[in-house]
Amino acid sequence: MIAIMHPDCTLADKASVVRLIESEGCRVIVSEQDGVARIGVIGATEALILSLADCPGVAEVRTDTAPYPMVSRDSHPDTSRFKVRNVVVGGKALVVIGGPCSVEGQDQILTAAAGVVGHGAAMLRGGAFKPRTSPYSFQGMAEDGLKLLAEARAQTGLPVVTEIVAPKDVDLVAKYADVLQVGARNMQNYRLLEAVGNQQTPVLLKRGMSATVDELLHAAEYIVSAGNPRVMLCERGIRTFGNHTRNTLDVGAIAVLKAKTHLPIIADPSHAAGLREFVPQLALAGIAAGADGLIVEVHPDPAQAVSDGRQSLTIEAFGEMMDQLRPVATALGRSMRDGADGLPSGHASTAADDAATDGV
Ligand code: PEP
Ligand code: MN
């Protein structure tokens, strides 16, 4: 439930509402929009709801709120913005994350990183721990791969997004990564969600291939309620009867997620399409549906990729996709950094974006 305060209530009114809630052993989430304080309560009893309605300064008590209060827009009406190194996520600038499915070697990741930053990517992706369908497929370079990602970051300035597959690896991966990716196969690995919630490196949480929007939001609530507010959600395509693409990019889910949660949303057209020739169109669709950014697989030589080569763009094709995105971003009131100067998109380019980061 949520208590919406009168715009002219006093600080003392707010403080006594918070005290009352805490005295009942409930958790409080306070936010403010347009001068109106909203005090969300986790675990409210009927009795507390009744007493809150009578408190001075309370305008309305709403009980029709979402069961995932920390990620819901009910308690935080503005999209949350946070920084990943110098990149603002959730701001006006679209955040494009580019790079290979897997880190395969020094040449490969350094070439990919230089290529994507040259076309305006904001961050570099690359898996060092890979969750593969077959135990016999390449499982990733592990710490050696993480070291190569750190080297690519040092050369390009791009923050690094990489997958984490087990709670025991959190410290190791967080030592190198700027964003911990929780993959589709682990979206409901609750111990992993708690582990990434118990530390402060930002998280990219991918929607499970058969998960509902509601389940994704509950999964995100695990992370945020454990103490890490820096979470982006990723729509990466779901399983449907259609087999013309690897998965079906659920653009409706992007629109619905934007309405239900304040967390930034990233679209993954690569795992949705499975075929590189359809990646740019799905990228455009994801952005048009309201995504705050993209995560796109890019490989210097897709034919030689050890994983997901068929859906990986060449560096040149990534550049073409970025050129197609720019006018669409502008039409939607979003911005994208020109890559030619080597400065990434989603860069902390505006004072407004900087000022609006939620202090995190
Ligand atoms: C990936 O990003 O390479 C990946 C394994 O993605 P997903 O978890 O969406 O399948
Ligand atoms: Mn992949």
mmCIF file with all atom_site columns, C-alpha atoms in Angstrom, residues 158-301:
data_model
loop_
_atom_site.group_PDB
_atom_site.id
_atom_site.type_symbol
_atom_site.label_atom_id
_atom_site.label_alt_id
_atom_site.label_comp_id
_atom_site.label_asym_id
_atom_site.label_entity_id
_atom_site.label_seq_id
_atom_site.pdbx_PDB_ins_code
_atom_site.Cartn_x
_atom_site.Cartn_y
_atom_site.Cartn_z
_atom_site.occupancy
_atom_site.B_iso_or_equiv
_atom_site.pdbx_formal_charge
_atom_site.auth_seq_id
_atom_site.auth_comp_id
_atom_site.auth_asym_id
_atom_site.auth_atom_id
_atom_site.pdbx_PDB_model_num
ATOM 1   C CA . LEU A 1 158 ? 33.645 1.548   -22.109 1.00 0.00 ? 158 LEU A CA 1
ATOM 2   C CA . PRO A 1 159 ? 32.091 0.114   -18.951 1.00 0.00 ? 159 PRO A CA 1
ATOM 3   C CA . VAL A 1 160 ? 31.852 -3.653  -19.099 1.00 0.00 ? 160 VAL A CA 1
ATOM 4   C CA . VAL A 1 161 ? 28.690 -5.810  -18.909 1.00 0.00 ? 161 VAL A CA 1
ATOM 5   C CA . THR A 1 162 ? 29.277 -9.501  -18.280 1.00 0.00 ? 162 THR A CA 1
ATOM 6   C CA . GLU A 1 163 ? 27.236 -12.467 -17.116 1.00 0.00 ? 163 GLU A CA 1
ATOM 7   C CA . ILE A 1 164 ? 27.251 -14.055 -13.697 1.00 0.00 ? 164 ILE A CA 1
ATOM 8   C CA . VAL A 1 165 ? 25.975 -17.612 -13.420 1.00 0.00 ? 165 VAL A CA 1
ATOM 9   C CA . ALA A 1 166 ? 26.592 -18.579 -9.784  1.00 0.00 ? 166 ALA A CA 1
ATOM 10  C CA . PRO A 1 167 ? 26.322 -16.799 -6.414  1.00 0.00 ? 167 PRO A CA 1
ATOM 11  C CA . LYS A 1 168 ? 29.856 -17.925 -5.497  1.00 0.00 ? 168 LYS A CA 1
ATOM 12  C CA . ASP A 1 169 ? 31.282 -15.882 -8.414  1.00 0.00 ? 169 ASP A CA 1
ATOM 13  C CA . VAL A 1 170 ? 29.797 -12.517 -7.399  1.00 0.00 ? 170 VAL A CA 1
ATOM 14  C CA . ASP A 1 171 ? 32.965 -11.126 -5.800  1.00 0.00 ? 171 ASP A CA 1
ATOM 15  C CA . LEU A 1 172 ? 35.165 -12.302 -8.645  1.00 0.00 ? 172 LEU A CA 1
ATOM 16  C CA . VAL A 1 173 ? 32.954 -10.959 -11.440 1.00 0.00 ? 173 VAL A CA 1
ATOM 17  C CA . ALA A 1 174 ? 32.210 -7.695  -9.604  1.00 0.00 ? 174 ALA A CA 1
ATOM 18  C CA . LYS A 1 175 ? 35.958 -7.129  -9.243  1.00 0.00 ? 175 LYS A CA 1
ATOM 19  C CA . TYR A 1 176 ? 36.164 -6.663  -13.044 1.00 0.00 ? 176 TYR A CA 1
ATOM 20  C CA . ALA A 1 177 ? 32.643 -5.844  -14.245 1.00 0.00 ? 177 ALA A CA 1
ATOM 21  C CA . ASP A 1 178 ? 30.665 -2.617  -14.207 1.00 0.00 ? 178 ASP A CA 1
ATOM 22  C CA . VAL A 1 179 ? 27.345 -4.409  -14.746 1.00 0.00 ? 179 VAL A CA 1
ATOM 23  C CA . LEU A 1 180 ? 26.482 -7.966  -13.707 1.00 0.00 ? 180 LEU A CA 1
ATOM 24  C CA . GLN A 1 181 ? 24.227 -9.649  -16.239 1.00 0.00 ? 181 GLN A CA 1
ATOM 25  C CA . VAL A 1 182 ? 21.785 -12.217 -14.906 1.00 0.00 ? 182 VAL A CA 1
ATOM 26  C CA . GLY A 1 183 ? 20.811 -14.257 -17.950 1.00 0.00 ? 183 GLY A CA 1
ATOM 27  C CA . ALA A 1 184 ? 17.434 -15.532 -19.065 1.00 0.00 ? 184 ALA A CA 1
ATOM 28  C CA . ARG A 1 185 ? 18.150 -19.008 -17.704 1.00 0.00 ? 185 ARG A CA 1
ATOM 29  C CA . ASN A 1 186 ? 18.820 -17.591 -14.250 1.00 0.00 ? 186 ASN A CA 1
ATOM 30  C CA . MET A 1 187 ? 16.015 -15.059 -13.960 1.00 0.00 ? 187 MET A CA 1
ATOM 31  C CA . GLN A 1 188 ? 14.356 -17.146 -11.267 1.00 0.00 ? 188 GLN A CA 1
ATOM 32  C CA . ASN A 1 189 ? 17.550 -18.321 -9.563  1.00 0.00 ? 189 ASN A CA 1
ATOM 33  C CA . TYR A 1 190 ? 16.540 -16.604 -6.362  1.00 0.00 ? 190 TYR A CA 1
ATOM 34  C CA . ARG A 1 191 ? 19.796 -17.215 -4.489  1.00 0.00 ? 191 ARG A CA 1
ATOM 35  C CA . LEU A 1 192 ? 21.668 -15.572 -7.378  1.00 0.00 ? 192 LEU A CA 1
ATOM 36  C CA . LEU A 1 193 ? 19.229 -12.644 -7.342  1.00 0.00 ? 193 LEU A CA 1
ATOM 37  C CA . GLU A 1 194 ? 19.839 -12.185 -3.608  1.00 0.00 ? 194 GLU A CA 1
ATOM 38  C CA . ALA A 1 195 ? 23.587 -12.402 -4.139  1.00 0.00 ? 195 ALA A CA 1
ATOM 39  C CA . VAL A 1 196 ? 23.615 -9.631  -6.769  1.00 0.00 ? 196 VAL A CA 1
ATOM 40  C CA . GLY A 1 197 ? 21.209 -7.657  -4.582  1.00 0.00 ? 197 GLY A CA 1
ATOM 41  C CA . ASN A 1 198 ? 23.594 -7.877  -1.642  1.00 0.00 ? 198 ASN A CA 1
ATOM 42  C CA . GLN A 1 199 ? 26.281 -5.874  -3.423  1.00 0.00 ? 199 GLN A CA 1
ATOM 43  C CA . GLN A 1 200 ? 26.322 -2.575  -5.282  1.00 0.00 ? 200 GLN A CA 1
ATOM 44  C CA . THR A 1 201 ? 27.506 -3.297  -8.841  1.00 0.00 ? 201 THR A CA 1
ATOM 45  C CA . PRO A 1 202 ? 24.582 -2.537  -11.192 1.00 0.00 ? 202 PRO A CA 1
ATOM 46  C CA . VAL A 1 203 ? 22.638 -5.476  -12.591 1.00 0.00 ? 203 VAL A CA 1
ATOM 47  C CA . LEU A 1 204 ? 21.149 -6.240  -16.009 1.00 0.00 ? 204 LEU A CA 1
ATOM 48  C CA . LEU A 1 205 ? 18.345 -8.738  -15.385 1.00 0.00 ? 205 LEU A CA 1
ATOM 49  C CA . LYS A 1 206 ? 17.179 -10.582 -18.490 1.00 0.00 ? 206 LYS A CA 1
ATOM 50  C CA . ARG A 1 207 ? 13.647 -11.884 -18.810 1.00 0.00 ? 207 ARG A CA 1
ATOM 51  C CA . GLY A 1 208 ? 13.401 -15.659 -18.752 1.00 0.00 ? 208 GLY A CA 1
ATOM 52  C CA . MET A 1 209 ? 12.369 -17.101 -22.091 1.00 0.00 ? 209 MET A CA 1
ATOM 53  C CA . SER A 1 210 ? 9.074  -18.338 -20.655 1.00 0.00 ? 210 SER A CA 1
ATOM 54  C CA . ALA A 1 211 ? 8.654  -15.808 -17.863 1.00 0.00 ? 211 ALA A CA 1
ATOM 55  C CA . THR A 1 212 ? 5.734  -13.434 -17.548 1.00 0.00 ? 212 THR A CA 1
ATOM 56  C CA . VAL A 1 213 ? 6.212  -9.709  -17.016 1.00 0.00 ? 213 VAL A CA 1
ATOM 57  C CA . ASP A 1 214 ? 4.922  -10.220 -13.495 1.00 0.00 ? 214 ASP A CA 1
ATOM 58  C CA . GLU A 1 215 ? 7.560  -12.867 -12.777 1.00 0.00 ? 215 GLU A CA 1
ATOM 59  C CA . LEU A 1 216 ? 10.283 -10.598 -14.165 1.00 0.00 ? 216 LEU A CA 1
ATOM 60  C CA . LEU A 1 217 ? 9.168  -7.765  -11.895 1.00 0.00 ? 217 LEU A CA 1
ATOM 61  C CA . HIS A 1 218 ? 9.110  -10.073 -8.877  1.00 0.00 ? 218 HIS A CA 1
ATOM 62  C CA . ALA A 1 219 ? 12.636 -11.233 -9.783  1.00 0.00 ? 219 ALA A CA 1
ATOM 63  C CA . ALA A 1 220 ? 13.772 -7.600  -9.922  1.00 0.00 ? 220 ALA A CA 1
ATOM 64  C CA . GLU A 1 221 ? 12.123 -7.003  -6.545  1.00 0.00 ? 221 GLU A CA 1
ATOM 65  C CA . TYR A 1 222 ? 14.417 -9.680  -5.066  1.00 0.00 ? 222 TYR A CA 1
ATOM 66  C CA . ILE A 1 223 ? 17.463 -7.677  -6.137  1.00 0.00 ? 223 ILE A CA 1
ATOM 67  C CA . VAL A 1 224 ? 16.221 -4.241  -5.133  1.00 0.00 ? 224 VAL A CA 1
ATOM 68  C CA . SER A 1 225 ? 14.768 -5.386  -1.795  1.00 0.00 ? 225 SER A CA 1
ATOM 69  C CA . ALA A 1 226 ? 18.091 -7.034  -0.960  1.00 0.00 ? 226 ALA A CA 1
ATOM 70  C CA . GLY A 1 227 ? 19.698 -3.586  -1.201  1.00 0.00 ? 227 GLY A CA 1
ATOM 71  C CA . ASN A 1 228 ? 20.808 -2.916  -4.783  1.00 0.00 ? 228 ASN A CA 1
ATOM 72  C CA . PRO A 1 229 ? 18.637 -0.280  -6.509  1.00 0.00 ? 229 PRO A CA 1
ATOM 73  C CA . ARG A 1 230 ? 20.685 -0.185  -9.724  1.00 0.00 ? 230 ARG A CA 1
ATOM 74  C CA . VAL A 1 231 ? 18.821 -2.669  -11.877 1.00 0.00 ? 231 VAL A CA 1
ATOM 75  C CA . MET A 1 232 ? 17.974 -2.594  -15.595 1.00 0.00 ? 232 MET A CA 1
ATOM 76  C CA . LEU A 1 233 ? 15.540 -5.078  -17.069 1.00 0.00 ? 233 LEU A CA 1
ATOM 77  C CA . CYS A 1 234 ? 16.062 -6.707  -20.435 1.00 0.00 ? 234 CYS A CA 1
ATOM 78  C CA . GLU A 1 235 ? 13.483 -8.046  -22.892 1.00 0.00 ? 235 GLU A CA 1
ATOM 79  C CA . ARG A 1 236 ? 15.378 -10.602 -24.995 1.00 0.00 ? 236 ARG A CA 1
ATOM 80  C CA . GLY A 1 237 ? 12.592 -12.452 -26.732 1.00 0.00 ? 237 GLY A CA 1
ATOM 81  C CA . ILE A 1 238 ? 10.345 -15.227 -25.479 1.00 0.00 ? 238 ILE A CA 1
ATOM 82  C CA . ARG A 1 239 ? 9.433  -18.689 -26.709 1.00 0.00 ? 239 ARG A CA 1
ATOM 83  C CA . THR A 1 240 ? 6.352  -18.786 -28.880 1.00 0.00 ? 240 THR A CA 1
ATOM 84  C CA . PHE A 1 241 ? 5.019  -21.119 -31.578 1.00 0.00 ? 241 PHE A CA 1
ATOM 85  C CA . GLY A 1 242 ? 6.859  -19.002 -34.159 1.00 0.00 ? 242 GLY A CA 1
ATOM 86  C CA . ASN A 1 243 ? 10.125 -20.490 -35.355 1.00 0.00 ? 243 ASN A CA 1
ATOM 87  C CA . HIS A 1 244 ? 10.928 -17.880 -37.998 1.00 0.00 ? 244 HIS A CA 1
ATOM 88  C CA . THR A 1 245 ? 13.155 -16.124 -35.448 1.00 0.00 ? 245 THR A CA 1
ATOM 89  C CA . ARG A 1 246 ? 15.048 -17.683 -32.520 1.00 0.00 ? 246 ARG A CA 1
ATOM 90  C CA . ASN A 1 247 ? 12.654 -16.071 -30.048 1.00 0.00 ? 247 ASN A CA 1
ATOM 91  C CA . THR A 1 248 ? 9.837  -13.539 -30.339 1.00 0.00 ? 248 THR A CA 1
ATOM 92  C CA . LEU A 1 249 ? 10.755 -10.009 -29.290 1.00 0.00 ? 249 LEU A CA 1
ATOM 93  C CA . ASP A 1 250 ? 7.881  -9.066  -27.016 1.00 0.00 ? 250 ASP A CA 1
ATOM 94  C CA . VAL A 1 251 ? 7.581  -5.348  -27.765 1.00 0.00 ? 251 VAL A CA 1
ATOM 95  C CA . GLY A 1 252 ? 4.300  -5.295  -25.880 1.00 0.00 ? 252 GLY A CA 1
ATOM 96  C CA . ALA A 1 253 ? 6.188  -6.318  -22.767 1.00 0.00 ? 253 ALA A CA 1
ATOM 97  C CA . ILE A 1 254 ? 8.543  -3.358  -23.204 1.00 0.00 ? 254 ILE A CA 1
ATOM 98  C CA . ALA A 1 255 ? 5.584  -0.969  -23.315 1.00 0.00 ? 255 ALA A CA 1
ATOM 99  C CA . VAL A 1 256 ? 3.948  -2.663  -20.319 1.00 0.00 ? 256 VAL A CA 1
ATOM 100 C CA . LEU A 1 257 ? 7.185  -2.739  -18.320 1.00 0.00 ? 257 LEU A CA 1
ATOM 101 C CA . LYS A 1 258 ? 7.671  0.989   -18.950 1.00 0.00 ? 258 LYS A CA 1
ATOM 102 C CA . ALA A 1 259 ? 4.231  1.557   -17.432 1.00 0.00 ? 259 ALA A CA 1
ATOM 103 C CA . LYS A 1 260 ? 4.664  -0.775  -14.456 1.00 0.00 ? 260 LYS A CA 1
ATOM 104 C CA . THR A 1 261 ? 8.226  -0.134  -13.319 1.00 0.00 ? 261 THR A CA 1
ATOM 105 C CA . HIS A 1 262 ? 10.591 2.773   -12.877 1.00 0.00 ? 262 HIS A CA 1
ATOM 106 C CA . LEU A 1 263 ? 13.581 0.579   -13.732 1.00 0.00 ? 263 LEU A CA 1
ATOM 107 C CA . PRO A 1 264 ? 15.265 1.314   -17.085 1.00 0.00 ? 264 PRO A CA 1
ATOM 108 C CA . ILE A 1 265 ? 14.477 -1.188  -19.842 1.00 0.00 ? 265 ILE A CA 1
ATOM 109 C CA . ILE A 1 266 ? 16.977 -2.562  -22.338 1.00 0.00 ? 266 ILE A CA 1
ATOM 110 C CA . ALA A 1 267 ? 15.954 -4.475  -25.482 1.00 0.00 ? 267 ALA A CA 1
ATOM 111 C CA . ASP A 1 268 ? 18.057 -7.339  -26.809 1.00 0.00 ? 268 ASP A CA 1
ATOM 112 C CA . PRO A 1 269 ? 17.310 -7.736  -30.517 1.00 0.00 ? 269 PRO A CA 1
ATOM 113 C CA . SER A 1 270 ? 20.119 -10.278 -30.987 1.00 0.00 ? 270 SER A CA 1
ATOM 114 C CA . HIS A 1 271 ? 18.789 -13.151 -28.866 1.00 0.00 ? 271 HIS A CA 1
ATOM 115 C CA . ALA A 1 272 ? 15.268 -12.284 -30.035 1.00 0.00 ? 272 ALA A CA 1
ATOM 116 C CA . ALA A 1 273 ? 16.091 -12.485 -33.748 1.00 0.00 ? 273 ALA A CA 1
ATOM 117 C CA . GLY A 1 274 ? 18.772 -15.166 -33.717 1.00 0.00 ? 274 GLY A CA 1
ATOM 118 C CA . LEU A 1 275 ? 19.541 -14.065 -37.279 1.00 0.00 ? 275 LEU A CA 1
ATOM 119 C CA . ARG A 1 276 ? 21.735 -11.025 -37.853 1.00 0.00 ? 276 ARG A CA 1
ATOM 120 C CA . GLU A 1 277 ? 19.744 -9.750  -40.823 1.00 0.00 ? 277 GLU A CA 1
ATOM 121 C CA . PHE A 1 278 ? 16.735 -9.019  -38.586 1.00 0.00 ? 278 PHE A CA 1
ATOM 122 C CA . VAL A 1 279 ? 18.609 -7.503  -35.652 1.00 0.00 ? 279 VAL A CA 1
ATOM 123 C CA . PRO A 1 280 ? 18.445 -3.850  -36.827 1.00 0.00 ? 280 PRO A CA 1
ATOM 124 C CA . GLN A 1 281 ? 14.667 -3.928  -37.354 1.00 0.00 ? 281 GLN A CA 1
ATOM 125 C CA . LEU A 1 282 ? 14.081 -5.446  -33.912 1.00 0.00 ? 282 LEU A CA 1
ATOM 126 C CA . ALA A 1 283 ? 16.438 -2.872  -32.412 1.00 0.00 ? 283 ALA A CA 1
ATOM 127 C CA . LEU A 1 284 ? 14.340 -0.096  -33.944 1.00 0.00 ? 284 LEU A CA 1
ATOM 128 C CA . ALA A 1 285 ? 11.147 -1.754  -32.693 1.00 0.00 ? 285 ALA A CA 1
ATOM 129 C CA . GLY A 1 286 ? 12.526 -2.068  -29.169 1.00 0.00 ? 286 GLY A CA 1
ATOM 130 C CA . ILE A 1 287 ? 13.444 1.593   -29.036 1.00 0.00 ? 287 ILE A CA 1
ATOM 131 C CA . ALA A 1 288 ? 10.124 2.634   -30.566 1.00 0.00 ? 288 ALA A CA 1
ATOM 132 C CA . ALA A 1 289 ? 8.323  0.613   -27.870 1.00 0.00 ? 289 ALA A CA 1
ATOM 133 C CA . GLY A 1 290 ? 10.079 2.681   -25.204 1.00 0.00 ? 290 GLY A CA 1
ATOM 134 C CA . ALA A 1 291 ? 13.295 0.860   -24.340 1.00 0.00 ? 291 ALA A CA 1
ATOM 135 C CA . ASP A 1 292 ? 15.996 3.003   -22.745 1.00 0.00 ? 292 ASP A CA 1
ATOM 136 C CA . GLY A 1 293 ? 18.739 1.147   -24.554 1.00 0.00 ? 293 GLY A CA 1
ATOM 137 C CA . LEU A 1 294 ? 19.870 -1.934  -26.423 1.00 0.00 ? 294 LEU A CA 1
ATOM 138 C CA . ILE A 1 295 ? 22.249 -4.817  -25.911 1.00 0.00 ? 295 ILE A CA 1
ATOM 139 C CA . VAL A 1 296 ? 23.518 -6.071  -29.264 1.00 0.00 ? 296 VAL A CA 1
ATOM 140 C CA . GLU A 1 297 ? 25.928 -8.863  -30.157 1.00 0.00 ? 297 GLU A CA 1
ATOM 141 C CA . VAL A 1 298 ? 28.791 -7.687  -32.365 1.00 0.00 ? 298 VAL A CA 1
ATOM 142 C CA . HIS A 1 299 ? 31.743 -9.803  -33.481 1.00 0.00 ? 299 HIS A CA 1
ATOM 143 C CA . PRO A 1 300 ? 34.739 -8.830  -35.632 1.00 0.00 ? 300 PRO A CA 1
ATOM 144 C CA . ASP A 1 301 ? 34.281 -12.086 -37.577 1.00 0.00 ? 301 ASP A CA 1
#
